[in-house]
Each structure stands twice: as structure tokens, then as C-alpha cells.
Amino acid sequence: MLIGLIGGTGPEGRGLAMQLALAGHDVVIGSRDEARAIETSRELAATCGSDETAKRFSGTTNESAAAQCEVAFLTVPYAGMIPTLQEIARQLRGKICVNTVAPLEFVGDQARSIGPPTGSAAEEAQREVPEARWVAAFHTVPARGLLRPGSRLDADALVCSDDEDALKTVIGLSDQMHGIRGVNAGALENARYLEGATALLVNINKVYGAHGSIKITGIQVN
Ligand SMILES: NC(=O)c1ccc[n+]([C@@H]2O[C@H](COP(=O)([O-])OP(=O)(O)OC[C@H]3O[C@@H](n4cnc5c(N)ncnc54)[C@H](OP(=O)(O)O)[C@@H]3O)[C@@H](O)[C@H]2O)c1
């Protein structure tokens, strides 16, 4: 599968690109600046650990990445989410689009959720581009663990969507990543809890000086 990372030059996009390429997918890094995307794809190729995987990375503009890909991952900050979607709305039509955006602000060293008072960034994105097949996932999977080719995170990707097939596809992609288990977290409206939980997780990680993630116990997923 050809997967596009919109805003893929940051830590989360790079980390997801690394894991998806290691799982055997071709990944195209998108950026507002094509040269930065190409540079990022070269850096990922140089650190992925095998010539076979290195061939799977490429870089281009966000618009071109959205046009080329079969599945898009949106990995821009909340402030850039709507402007980015306005630029690539046409290219996303009919495609699975995985929204990783957790709207956060920092007050001192504390993270706070700044999502819409009702709903979520995920639902805002869906309203902006209703023709895409929206999935919200990976909010609680820290970029740092994704970026290291040999790491096993032992984390859950909590996946929400109103589109059953899209949800299954993204759970499948999650399961292909080292140390990640995809968990069906229900309808897209549940994304508000994932986005809020991200602030909590960031603050817990601050307390422990760690890069922990969230794992649901007591469920049988397969
Ligand atoms: N970092 C994590 O551990 C983590 C974990 C889970 C979820 N997330 C979510 O993933 C998203 C990306 O996180 P990140 O840490 O990778 O963020 P980031 O480094 O701040 O941003 C990612 C990329 O987005 C582009 N960008 C920045 N500002 C933009 C704007 N105003 N408009 C359009 N594009 C912009 C930049 O790419 P170009 O300049 O190359 O265009 C940047 O490299 C966030 O929404 C975050 O909540 C992050």
C-alpha cells in the first residue's frame, strides 16, 4: 500500500513512516516544502537499517503526497490542521485519512487539551473534508518509540471511526507495526477522549521522565 504522511517531516510523521515502511509499505513524506520532505525521506532511508526498506521512502509536497497515496496520515499540529485540509481536500476525496492530531497547549510544563469545547479535532476535520473516510488513531503512541527501527513499544493504537472498513484497515496497519496492537475504540465521536487522554499521558510522562503509552488490559482483540 502507498501511504502518505501529511506533515510527515515532524516526529510523529517520521515515526509512523518508519514503522509503515518496516512493515513493507511504500511511504511518501509530505511537507509544505518539498525539499524538506525529500531530506526527511533520505534521513529515514539512512536510519531504517536495510536497503530493501530504504527504497520505500520518498518525499514531496503535502498536496502531491495526498494525491499519490492510498491512505493518508495527518500529522500536522492542530493549528495547521484546517489550513492544511483546505489545501488538500480534493486529493483526499474517497481516501482513508488517519487523523493523529491531539490539540494541546503547554502552560508552564503542563499539557492541556485545547480541542473544541464539544467534539474533537477529528470531527472538525471530518466536517472540513466530509468526502474522506476519517479515522482517528495513534494519539497516545509517542513518536520517539516509533522512530527507532528495533524498538518494541508494547502500546495500543486506539482507533476510532464511523467507517467499518476504514477502521479495520487502520487496525490492520497498526498490528503490522512492531509492538503495536490496534484496538477498536468505537465511533469517531470517541476521538474527543483520545485527544484529551493525550494531555494526561504527556503529563504522566513528565512526572516519570518517560515515554510511556496506553495499553488496554482485559480485552481479547483477535
Ligand atoms: N509527537 C508525538 O509524540 C505525537 C504523538 C501522538 C500524536 N501526535 C500528533 O501528531 C501531530 C504531529 O506531531 P509532531 O510532534 O510531529 O508535530 P510538529 O513537529 O510540530 O509538526 C509536524 C509537521 O507539521 C508541519 N507543520 C507545522 N506547523 C504547521 C502549520 N501551521 N501548518 C501546516 N503544517 C505545519 C511541519 O512540516 P513542514 O514544515 O515540513 O510542512 C512539521 O514538521 C500533532 O497534531 C500531534 O498532536 C504527536
PDB file of C-alpha atoms and ligand atoms in Angstrom:
ATOM      1  CA  MET A   1       0.000   0.000   0.000  1.00  0.00           C
ATOM      2  CA  LEU A   2       1.227   3.565  -0.701  1.00  0.00           C
ATOM      3  CA  ILE A   3       0.809   5.667   2.430  1.00  0.00           C
ATOM      4  CA  GLY A   4       1.117   9.446   2.607  1.00  0.00           C
ATOM      5  CA  LEU A   5       2.239  11.347   5.698  1.00  0.00           C
ATOM      6  CA  ILE A   6       0.786  14.873   5.547  1.00  0.00           C
ATOM      7  CA  GLY A   7       3.153  16.969   7.648  1.00  0.00           C
ATOM      8  CA  GLY A   8       5.438  13.946   7.715  1.00  0.00           C
ATOM      9  CA  THR A   9       8.621  15.896   8.499  1.00  0.00           C
ATOM     10  CA  GLY A  10       7.845  16.101  12.254  1.00  0.00           C
ATOM     11  CA  PRO A  11       8.478  13.414  14.873  1.00  0.00           C
ATOM     12  CA  GLU A  12       5.059  11.719  14.643  1.00  0.00           C
ATOM     13  CA  GLY A  13       5.027  11.593  10.849  1.00  0.00           C
ATOM     14  CA  ARG A  14       8.609  10.337  10.739  1.00  0.00           C
ATOM     15  CA  GLY A  15       7.884   7.671  13.347  1.00  0.00           C
ATOM     16  CA  LEU A  16       4.767   6.395  11.600  1.00  0.00           C
ATOM     17  CA  ALA A  17       6.579   6.462   8.243  1.00  0.00           C
ATOM     18  CA  MET A  18       9.399   4.382   9.720  1.00  0.00           C
ATOM     19  CA  GLN A  19       7.042   1.759  11.141  1.00  0.00           C
ATOM     20  CA  LEU A  20       4.919   1.581   7.991  1.00  0.00           C
ATOM     21  CA  ALA A  21       7.991   1.183   5.753  1.00  0.00           C
ATOM     22  CA  LEU A  22       9.385  -1.518   8.066  1.00  0.00           C
ATOM     23  CA  ALA A  23       6.007  -3.262   7.702  1.00  0.00           C
ATOM     24  CA  GLY A  24       6.544  -3.334   3.921  1.00  0.00           C
ATOM     25  CA  HIS A  25       4.565  -0.290   2.747  1.00  0.00           C
ATOM     26  CA  ASP A  26       5.781   2.466   0.445  1.00  0.00           C
ATOM     27  CA  VAL A  27       5.593   5.809   2.252  1.00  0.00           C
ATOM     28  CA  VAL A  28       5.579   9.291   0.802  1.00  0.00           C
ATOM     29  CA  ILE A  29       6.517  12.101   3.178  1.00  0.00           C
ATOM     30  CA  GLY A  30       4.544  15.306   2.607  1.00  0.00           C
ATOM     31  CA  SER A  31       5.581  18.813   3.614  1.00  0.00           C
ATOM     32  CA  ARG A  32       4.796  22.445   2.837  1.00  0.00           C
ATOM     33  CA  ASP A  33       8.356  22.459   1.489  1.00  0.00           C
ATOM     34  CA  GLU A  34       9.204  19.695  -0.999  1.00  0.00           C
ATOM     35  CA  ALA A  35      12.952  19.915  -0.302  1.00  0.00           C
ATOM     36  CA  ARG A  36      12.326  19.305   3.425  1.00  0.00           C
ATOM     37  CA  ALA A  37      10.205  16.255   2.596  1.00  0.00           C
ATOM     38  CA  ILE A  38      12.915  14.827   0.340  1.00  0.00           C
ATOM     39  CA  GLU A  39      15.561  15.448   3.006  1.00  0.00           C
ATOM     40  CA  THR A  40      13.363  13.726   5.630  1.00  0.00           C
ATOM     41  CA  SER A  41      12.798  10.727   3.370  1.00  0.00           C
ATOM     42  CA  ARG A  42      16.589  10.446   2.877  1.00  0.00           C
ATOM     43  CA  GLU A  43      17.188  10.599   6.636  1.00  0.00           C
ATOM     44  CA  LEU A  44      14.610   7.876   7.250  1.00  0.00           C
ATOM     45  CA  ALA A  45      16.126   5.731   4.497  1.00  0.00           C
ATOM     46  CA  ALA A  46      19.578   6.157   6.029  1.00  0.00           C
ATOM     47  CA  THR A  47      18.438   5.057   9.502  1.00  0.00           C
ATOM     48  CA  CYS A  48      15.924   2.297   8.722  1.00  0.00           C
ATOM     49  CA  GLY A  49      18.546  -0.449   8.769  1.00  0.00           C
ATOM     50  CA  SER A  50      18.066  -2.197   5.414  1.00  0.00           C
ATOM     51  CA  ASP A  51      18.470  -1.392   1.705  1.00  0.00           C
ATOM     52  CA  GLU A  52      15.131  -3.047   1.000  1.00  0.00           C
ATOM     53  CA  THR A  53      13.254  -0.733   3.400  1.00  0.00           C
ATOM     54  CA  ALA A  54      15.274   2.333   2.352  1.00  0.00           C
ATOM     55  CA  LYS A  55      13.772   2.117  -1.146  1.00  0.00           C
ATOM     56  CA  ARG A  56      10.275   2.593   0.270  1.00  0.00           C
ATOM     57  CA  PHE A  57      10.706   6.275   1.309  1.00  0.00           C
ATOM     58  CA  SER A  58      10.042   9.285  -0.905  1.00  0.00           C
ATOM     59  CA  GLY A  59       9.239  12.933  -0.282  1.00  0.00           C
ATOM     60  CA  THR A  60       7.107  15.603  -1.965  1.00  0.00           C
ATOM     61  CA  THR A  61       4.615  18.376  -1.180  1.00  0.00           C
ATOM     62  CA  ASN A  62       1.590  17.683   1.035  1.00  0.00           C
ATOM     63  CA  GLU A  63      -0.647  18.135  -1.983  1.00  0.00           C
ATOM     64  CA  SER A  64       1.251  15.638  -4.103  1.00  0.00           C
ATOM     65  CA  ALA A  65       1.548  13.138  -1.226  1.00  0.00           C
ATOM     66  CA  ALA A  66      -2.230  13.318  -0.728  1.00  0.00           C
ATOM     67  CA  ALA A  67      -2.801  12.842  -4.462  1.00  0.00           C
ATOM     68  CA  GLN A  68      -0.460   9.827  -4.745  1.00  0.00           C
ATOM     69  CA  CYS A  69      -1.351   7.892  -1.615  1.00  0.00           C
ATOM     70  CA  GLU A  70      -3.997   5.262  -0.978  1.00  0.00           C
ATOM     71  CA  VAL A  71      -4.156   6.017   2.767  1.00  0.00           C
ATOM     72  CA  ALA A  72      -3.179   9.383   4.281  1.00  0.00           C
ATOM     73  CA  PHE A  73      -1.968  10.054   7.834  1.00  0.00           C
ATOM     74  CA  LEU A  74      -2.492  13.649   9.012  1.00  0.00           C
ATOM     75  CA  THR A  75       0.436  14.542  11.304  1.00  0.00           C
ATOM     76  CA  VAL A  76       0.385  18.360  11.492  1.00  0.00           C
ATOM     77  CA  PRO A  77      -0.154  20.407  14.674  1.00  0.00           C
ATOM     78  CA  TYR A  78      -3.759  21.365  15.491  1.00  0.00           C
ATOM     79  CA  ALA A  79      -3.136  24.996  14.459  1.00  0.00           C
ATOM     80  CA  GLY A  80      -2.252  23.826  10.955  1.00  0.00           C
ATOM     81  CA  MET A  81      -4.952  21.165  10.603  1.00  0.00           C
ATOM     82  CA  ILE A  82      -7.764  23.119   8.916  1.00  0.00           C
ATOM     83  CA  PRO A  83      -5.496  25.234   6.644  1.00  0.00           C
ATOM     84  CA  THR A  84      -3.726  22.036   5.514  1.00  0.00           C
ATOM     85  CA  LEU A  85      -7.017  20.257   4.853  1.00  0.00           C
ATOM     86  CA  GLN A  86      -8.266  23.223   2.827  1.00  0.00           C
ATOM     87  CA  GLU A  87      -5.246  22.804   0.540  1.00  0.00           C
ATOM     88  CA  ILE A  88      -5.574  19.054   0.015  1.00  0.00           C
ATOM     89  CA  ALA A  89      -9.335  18.438   0.346  1.00  0.00           C
ATOM     90  CA  ARG A  90      -9.749  17.462  -3.305  1.00  0.00           C
ATOM     91  CA  GLN A  91      -6.878  14.947  -3.150  1.00  0.00           C
ATOM     92  CA  LEU A  92      -8.312  13.256  -0.044  1.00  0.00           C
ATOM     93  CA  ARG A  93     -11.730  12.529  -1.524  1.00  0.00           C
ATOM     94  CA  GLY A  94     -12.700   8.886  -1.052  1.00  0.00           C
ATOM     95  CA  LYS A  95      -9.441   8.036   0.766  1.00  0.00           C
ATOM     96  CA  ILE A  96      -8.903   6.712   4.259  1.00  0.00           C
ATOM     97  CA  CYS A  97      -7.450   9.591   6.257  1.00  0.00           C
ATOM     98  CA  VAL A  98      -5.978   8.851   9.690  1.00  0.00           C
ATOM     99  CA  ASN A  99      -6.073  11.862  11.981  1.00  0.00           C
ATOM    100  CA  THR A 100      -3.393  11.762  14.710  1.00  0.00           C
ATOM    101  CA  VAL A 101      -3.922  15.381  15.803  1.00  0.00           C
ATOM    102  CA  ALA A 102      -4.193  15.975  19.559  1.00  0.00           C
ATOM    103  CA  PRO A 103      -4.953  19.649  20.229  1.00  0.00           C
ATOM    104  CA  LEU A 104      -2.638  20.598  23.103  1.00  0.00           C
ATOM    105  CA  GLU A 105      -1.131  23.699  24.649  1.00  0.00           C
ATOM    106  CA  PHE A 106       1.552  23.968  27.321  1.00  0.00           C
ATOM    107  CA  VAL A 107       1.023  26.121  30.388  1.00  0.00           C
ATOM    108  CA  GLY A 108       4.362  26.031  32.163  1.00  0.00           C
ATOM    109  CA  ASP A 109       5.356  22.396  31.906  1.00  0.00           C
ATOM    110  CA  GLN A 110       1.755  21.125  31.923  1.00  0.00           C
ATOM    111  CA  ALA A 111      -0.016  19.978  28.788  1.00  0.00           C
ATOM    112  CA  ARG A 112      -3.664  20.964  28.407  1.00  0.00           C
ATOM    113  CA  SER A 113      -6.202  19.827  25.860  1.00  0.00           C
ATOM    114  CA  ILE A 114      -7.423  22.743  23.729  1.00  0.00           C
ATOM    115  CA  GLY A 115      -9.801  20.852  21.481  1.00  0.00           C
ATOM    116  CA  PRO A 116     -13.212  22.219  20.594  1.00  0.00           C
ATOM    117  CA  PRO A 117     -15.433  22.542  23.728  1.00  0.00           C
ATOM    118  CA  THR A 118     -17.766  19.949  22.259  1.00  0.00           C
ATOM    119  CA  GLY A 119     -16.499  17.299  19.894  1.00  0.00           C
ATOM    120  CA  SER A 120     -12.949  16.811  18.747  1.00  0.00           C
ATOM    121  CA  ALA A 121     -10.338  17.843  16.215  1.00  0.00           C
ATOM    122  CA  ALA A 122     -11.154  14.577  14.449  1.00  0.00           C
ATOM    123  CA  GLU A 123     -14.790  15.605  13.985  1.00  0.00           C
ATOM    124  CA  GLU A 124     -13.739  19.113  12.890  1.00  0.00           C
ATOM    125  CA  ALA A 125     -11.557  17.532  10.205  1.00  0.00           C
ATOM    126  CA  GLN A 126     -14.449  15.326   9.120  1.00  0.00           C
ATOM    127  CA  ARG A 127     -16.707  18.378   8.780  1.00  0.00           C
ATOM    128  CA  GLU A 128     -13.999  20.134   6.730  1.00  0.00           C
ATOM    129  CA  VAL A 129     -13.485  17.221   4.314  1.00  0.00           C
ATOM    130  CA  PRO A 130     -16.603  15.040   4.555  1.00  0.00           C
ATOM    131  CA  GLU A 131     -15.643  13.149   1.378  1.00  0.00           C
ATOM    132  CA  ALA A 132     -12.651  11.499   3.110  1.00  0.00           C
ATOM    133  CA  ARG A 133     -13.042   8.298   5.125  1.00  0.00           C
ATOM    134  CA  TRP A 134     -11.979   9.538   8.541  1.00  0.00           C
ATOM    135  CA  VAL A 135     -10.265   7.507  11.220  1.00  0.00           C
ATOM    136  CA  ALA A 136      -8.716   8.895  14.428  1.00  0.00           C
ATOM    137  CA  ALA A 137      -5.764   6.963  15.871  1.00  0.00           C
ATOM    138  CA  PHE A 138      -2.224   6.976  17.309  1.00  0.00           C
ATOM    139  CA  HIS A 139      -2.754   9.956  19.682  1.00  0.00           C
ATOM    140  CA  THR A 140      -1.339   8.011  22.616  1.00  0.00           C
ATOM    141  CA  VAL A 141       1.552   6.377  20.743  1.00  0.00           C
ATOM    142  CA  PRO A 142       4.639   8.544  21.306  1.00  0.00           C
ATOM    143  CA  ALA A 143       6.749   9.375  18.274  1.00  0.00           C
ATOM    144  CA  ARG A 144      10.030   8.532  19.964  1.00  0.00           C
ATOM    145  CA  GLY A 145       9.257   4.804  20.193  1.00  0.00           C
ATOM    146  CA  LEU A 146       8.029   4.662  16.601  1.00  0.00           C
ATOM    147  CA  LEU A 147      11.211   6.141  15.183  1.00  0.00           C
ATOM    148  CA  ARG A 148      13.637   3.502  16.430  1.00  0.00           C
ATOM    149  CA  PRO A 149      13.646   0.629  13.907  1.00  0.00           C
ATOM    150  CA  GLY A 150      14.440  -2.029  16.525  1.00  0.00           C
ATOM    151  CA  SER A 151      12.139  -0.876  19.318  1.00  0.00           C
ATOM    152  CA  ARG A 152       9.119  -2.799  20.522  1.00  0.00           C
ATOM    153  CA  LEU A 153       6.719  -0.331  22.070  1.00  0.00           C
ATOM    154  CA  ASP A 154       4.130  -2.652  23.634  1.00  0.00           C
ATOM    155  CA  ALA A 155       1.467   0.017  23.042  1.00  0.00           C
ATOM    156  CA  ASP A 156      -2.117   0.074  21.835  1.00  0.00           C
ATOM    157  CA  ALA A 157      -3.199   2.197  18.899  1.00  0.00           C
ATOM    158  CA  LEU A 158      -6.736   3.150  19.880  1.00  0.00           C
ATOM    159  CA  VAL A 159      -8.640   3.503  16.616  1.00  0.00           C
ATOM    160  CA  CYS A 160     -11.992   5.316  16.142  1.00  0.00           C
ATOM    161  CA  SER A 161     -14.106   5.612  13.019  1.00  0.00           C
ATOM    162  CA  ASP A 162     -17.654   5.563  11.723  1.00  0.00           C
ATOM    163  CA  ASP A 163     -16.435   3.709   8.613  1.00  0.00           C
ATOM    164  CA  GLU A 164     -16.153  -0.022   9.423  1.00  0.00           C
ATOM    165  CA  ASP A 165     -13.837  -0.887   6.518  1.00  0.00           C
ATOM    166  CA  ALA A 166     -11.550   2.081   7.182  1.00  0.00           C
ATOM    167  CA  LEU A 167     -11.421   1.160  10.865  1.00  0.00           C
ATOM    168  CA  LYS A 168     -10.443  -2.434  10.010  1.00  0.00           C
ATOM    169  CA  THR A 169      -7.771  -1.234   7.567  1.00  0.00           C
ATOM    170  CA  VAL A 170      -6.157   1.047  10.150  1.00  0.00           C
ATOM    171  CA  ILE A 171      -6.324  -1.601  12.887  1.00  0.00           C
ATOM    172  CA  GLY A 172      -4.584  -3.905  10.388  1.00  0.00           C
ATOM    173  CA  LEU A 173      -1.870  -1.328   9.686  1.00  0.00           C
ATOM    174  CA  SER A 174      -1.389  -0.831  13.453  1.00  0.00           C
ATOM    175  CA  ASP A 175      -0.990  -4.562  14.014  1.00  0.00           C
ATOM    176  CA  GLN A 176       1.753  -4.640  11.359  1.00  0.00           C
ATOM    177  CA  MET A 177       3.896  -2.200  13.359  1.00  0.00           C
ATOM    178  CA  HIS A 178       6.439  -3.611  15.836  1.00  0.00           C
ATOM    179  CA  GLY A 179       4.984  -3.726  19.337  1.00  0.00           C
ATOM    180  CA  ILE A 180       1.676  -2.058  18.443  1.00  0.00           C
ATOM    181  CA  ARG A 181      -1.754  -3.599  18.805  1.00  0.00           C
ATOM    182  CA  GLY A 182      -4.712  -1.977  17.058  1.00  0.00           C
ATOM    183  CA  VAL A 183      -7.778  -1.675  19.296  1.00  0.00           C
ATOM    184  CA  ASN A 184     -11.269  -0.825  18.070  1.00  0.00           C
ATOM    185  CA  ALA A 185     -12.193   2.253  20.114  1.00  0.00           C
ATOM    186  CA  GLY A 186     -15.600   2.691  18.505  1.00  0.00           C
ATOM    187  CA  ALA A 187     -17.174   5.637  16.730  1.00  0.00           C
ATOM    188  CA  LEU A 188     -15.310   8.752  15.622  1.00  0.00           C
ATOM    189  CA  GLU A 189     -17.036  10.736  18.386  1.00  0.00           C
ATOM    190  CA  ASN A 190     -14.809   8.837  20.849  1.00  0.00           C
ATOM    191  CA  ALA A 191     -11.814  10.722  19.411  1.00  0.00           C
ATOM    192  CA  ARG A 192     -12.519  13.519  21.951  1.00  0.00           C
ATOM    193  CA  TYR A 193     -11.486  11.151  24.763  1.00  0.00           C
ATOM    194  CA  LEU A 194      -8.322  10.076  22.933  1.00  0.00           C
ATOM    195  CA  GLU A 195      -7.360  13.689  22.291  1.00  0.00           C
ATOM    196  CA  GLY A 196      -7.952  14.571  25.968  1.00  0.00           C
ATOM    197  CA  ALA A 197      -6.102  11.486  27.197  1.00  0.00           C
ATOM    198  CA  THR A 198      -3.060  12.633  25.250  1.00  0.00           C
ATOM    199  CA  ALA A 199      -2.642  15.652  27.544  1.00  0.00           C
ATOM    200  CA  LEU A 200      -2.882  13.339  30.566  1.00  0.00           C
ATOM    201  CA  LEU A 201      -0.299  10.970  29.072  1.00  0.00           C
ATOM    202  CA  VAL A 202       2.120  13.824  28.338  1.00  0.00           C
ATOM    203  CA  ASN A 203       1.808  14.983  31.974  1.00  0.00           C
ATOM    204  CA  ILE A 204       2.311  11.458  33.339  1.00  0.00           C
ATOM    205  CA  ASN A 205       5.411  11.085  31.173  1.00  0.00           C
ATOM    206  CA  LYS A 206       6.685  14.396  32.565  1.00  0.00           C
ATOM    207  CA  VAL A 207       6.301  13.102  36.146  1.00  0.00           C
ATOM    208  CA  TYR A 208       8.177   9.876  35.408  1.00  0.00           C
ATOM    209  CA  GLY A 209      10.654  11.262  32.857  1.00  0.00           C
ATOM    210  CA  ALA A 210       9.403   8.560  30.493  1.00  0.00           C
ATOM    211  CA  HIS A 211       7.856   7.977  27.075  1.00  0.00           C
ATOM    212  CA  GLY A 212       5.024   5.713  28.177  1.00  0.00           C
ATOM    213  CA  SER A 213       1.910   4.902  26.197  1.00  0.00           C
ATOM    214  CA  ILE A 214      -1.519   3.433  26.865  1.00  0.00           C
ATOM    215  CA  LYS A 215      -2.384  -0.267  26.839  1.00  0.00           C
ATOM    216  CA  ILE A 216      -5.890  -1.616  27.486  1.00  0.00           C
ATOM    217  CA  THR A 217      -5.941  -4.778  29.595  1.00  0.00           C
ATOM    218  CA  GLY A 218      -8.636  -7.429  29.871  1.00  0.00           C
ATOM    219  CA  ILE A 219      -9.731  -7.458  26.226  1.00  0.00           C
ATOM    220  CA  GLN A 220      -9.255 -10.191  23.633  1.00  0.00           C
ATOM    221  CA  VAL A 221      -8.802  -8.415  20.298  1.00  0.00           C
ATOM    222  CA  ASN A 222      -8.260 -11.338  17.911  1.00  0.00           C
TER     223      ASN A 222
HETATM  224  N1  LIG B   1       4.965  13.882  18.769  1.00  0.00           N
HETATM  225  C1  LIG B   1       4.270  12.881  19.308  1.00  0.00           C
HETATM  226  O1  LIG B   1       4.798  12.061  20.110  1.00  0.00           O
HETATM  227  C2  LIG B   1       2.814  12.697  18.946  1.00  0.00           C
HETATM  228  C3  LIG B   1       2.129  11.565  19.393  1.00  0.00           C
HETATM  229  C4  LIG B   1       0.810  11.380  19.024  1.00  0.00           C
HETATM  230  C5  LIG B   1       0.164  12.323  18.222  1.00  0.00           C
HETATM  231  N2  LIG B   1       0.852  13.420  17.830  1.00  0.00           N
HETATM  232  C6  LIG B   1       0.147  14.399  16.979  1.00  0.00           C
HETATM  233  O2  LIG B   1       0.762  14.361  15.708  1.00  0.00           O
HETATM  234  C7  LIG B   1       0.785  15.666  15.147  1.00  0.00           C
HETATM  235  C8  LIG B   1       2.231  15.954  14.736  1.00  0.00           C
HETATM  236  O3  LIG B   1       3.049  15.930  15.877  1.00  0.00           O
HETATM  237  P1  LIG B   1       4.572  16.346  15.756  1.00  0.00           P
HETATM  238  O4  LIG B   1       5.150  16.278  17.115  1.00  0.00           O
HETATM  239  O5  LIG B   1       5.202  15.577  14.653  1.00  0.00           O
HETATM  240  O6  LIG B   1       4.367  17.900  15.329  1.00  0.00           O
HETATM  241  P2  LIG B   1       5.301  19.017  14.694  1.00  0.00           P
HETATM  242  O7  LIG B   1       6.691  18.513  14.612  1.00  0.00           O
HETATM  243  O8  LIG B   1       5.051  20.277  15.436  1.00  0.00           O
HETATM  244  O9  LIG B   1       4.664  19.204  13.232  1.00  0.00           O
HETATM  245  C9  LIG B   1       4.730  18.210  12.243  1.00  0.00           C
HETATM  246  C10 LIG B   1       4.916  18.879  10.887  1.00  0.00           C
HETATM  247  O10 LIG B   1       3.759  19.656  10.575  1.00  0.00           O
HETATM  248  C11 LIG B   1       4.133  20.737   9.727  1.00  0.00           C
HETATM  249  N3  LIG B   1       3.571  21.975  10.279  1.00  0.00           N
HETATM  250  C12 LIG B   1       3.963  22.648  11.382  1.00  0.00           C
HETATM  251  N4  LIG B   1       3.188  23.733  11.589  1.00  0.00           N
HETATM  252  C13 LIG B   1       2.277  23.733  10.565  1.00  0.00           C
HETATM  253  C14 LIG B   1       1.213  24.597  10.204  1.00  0.00           C
HETATM  254  N5  LIG B   1       0.901  25.687  10.939  1.00  0.00           N
HETATM  255  N6  LIG B   1       0.503  24.295   9.092  1.00  0.00           N
HETATM  256  C15 LIG B   1       0.796  23.205   8.342  1.00  0.00           C
HETATM  257  N7  LIG B   1       1.805  22.355   8.627  1.00  0.00           N
HETATM  258  C16 LIG B   1       2.522  22.611   9.744  1.00  0.00           C
HETATM  259  C17 LIG B   1       5.651  20.794   9.716  1.00  0.00           C
HETATM  260  O11 LIG B   1       6.074  20.252   8.473  1.00  0.00           O
HETATM  261  P3  LIG B   1       6.604  21.170   7.254  1.00  0.00           P
HETATM  262  O12 LIG B   1       7.141  22.443   7.846  1.00  0.00           O
HETATM  263  O13 LIG B   1       7.666  20.316   6.649  1.00  0.00           O
HETATM  264  O14 LIG B   1       5.411  21.381   6.384  1.00  0.00           O
HETATM  265  C18 LIG B   1       6.066  19.868  10.834  1.00  0.00           C
HETATM  266  O15 LIG B   1       7.289  19.211  10.598  1.00  0.00           O
HETATM  267  C19 LIG B   1       0.265  16.643  16.203  1.00  0.00           C
HETATM  268  O16 LIG B   1      -1.037  17.050  15.906  1.00  0.00           O
HETATM  269  C20 LIG B   1       0.305  15.834  17.488  1.00  0.00           C
HETATM  270  O17 LIG B   1      -0.763  16.161  18.365  1.00  0.00           O
HETATM  271  C21 LIG B   1       2.155  13.629  18.152  1.00  0.00           C
END
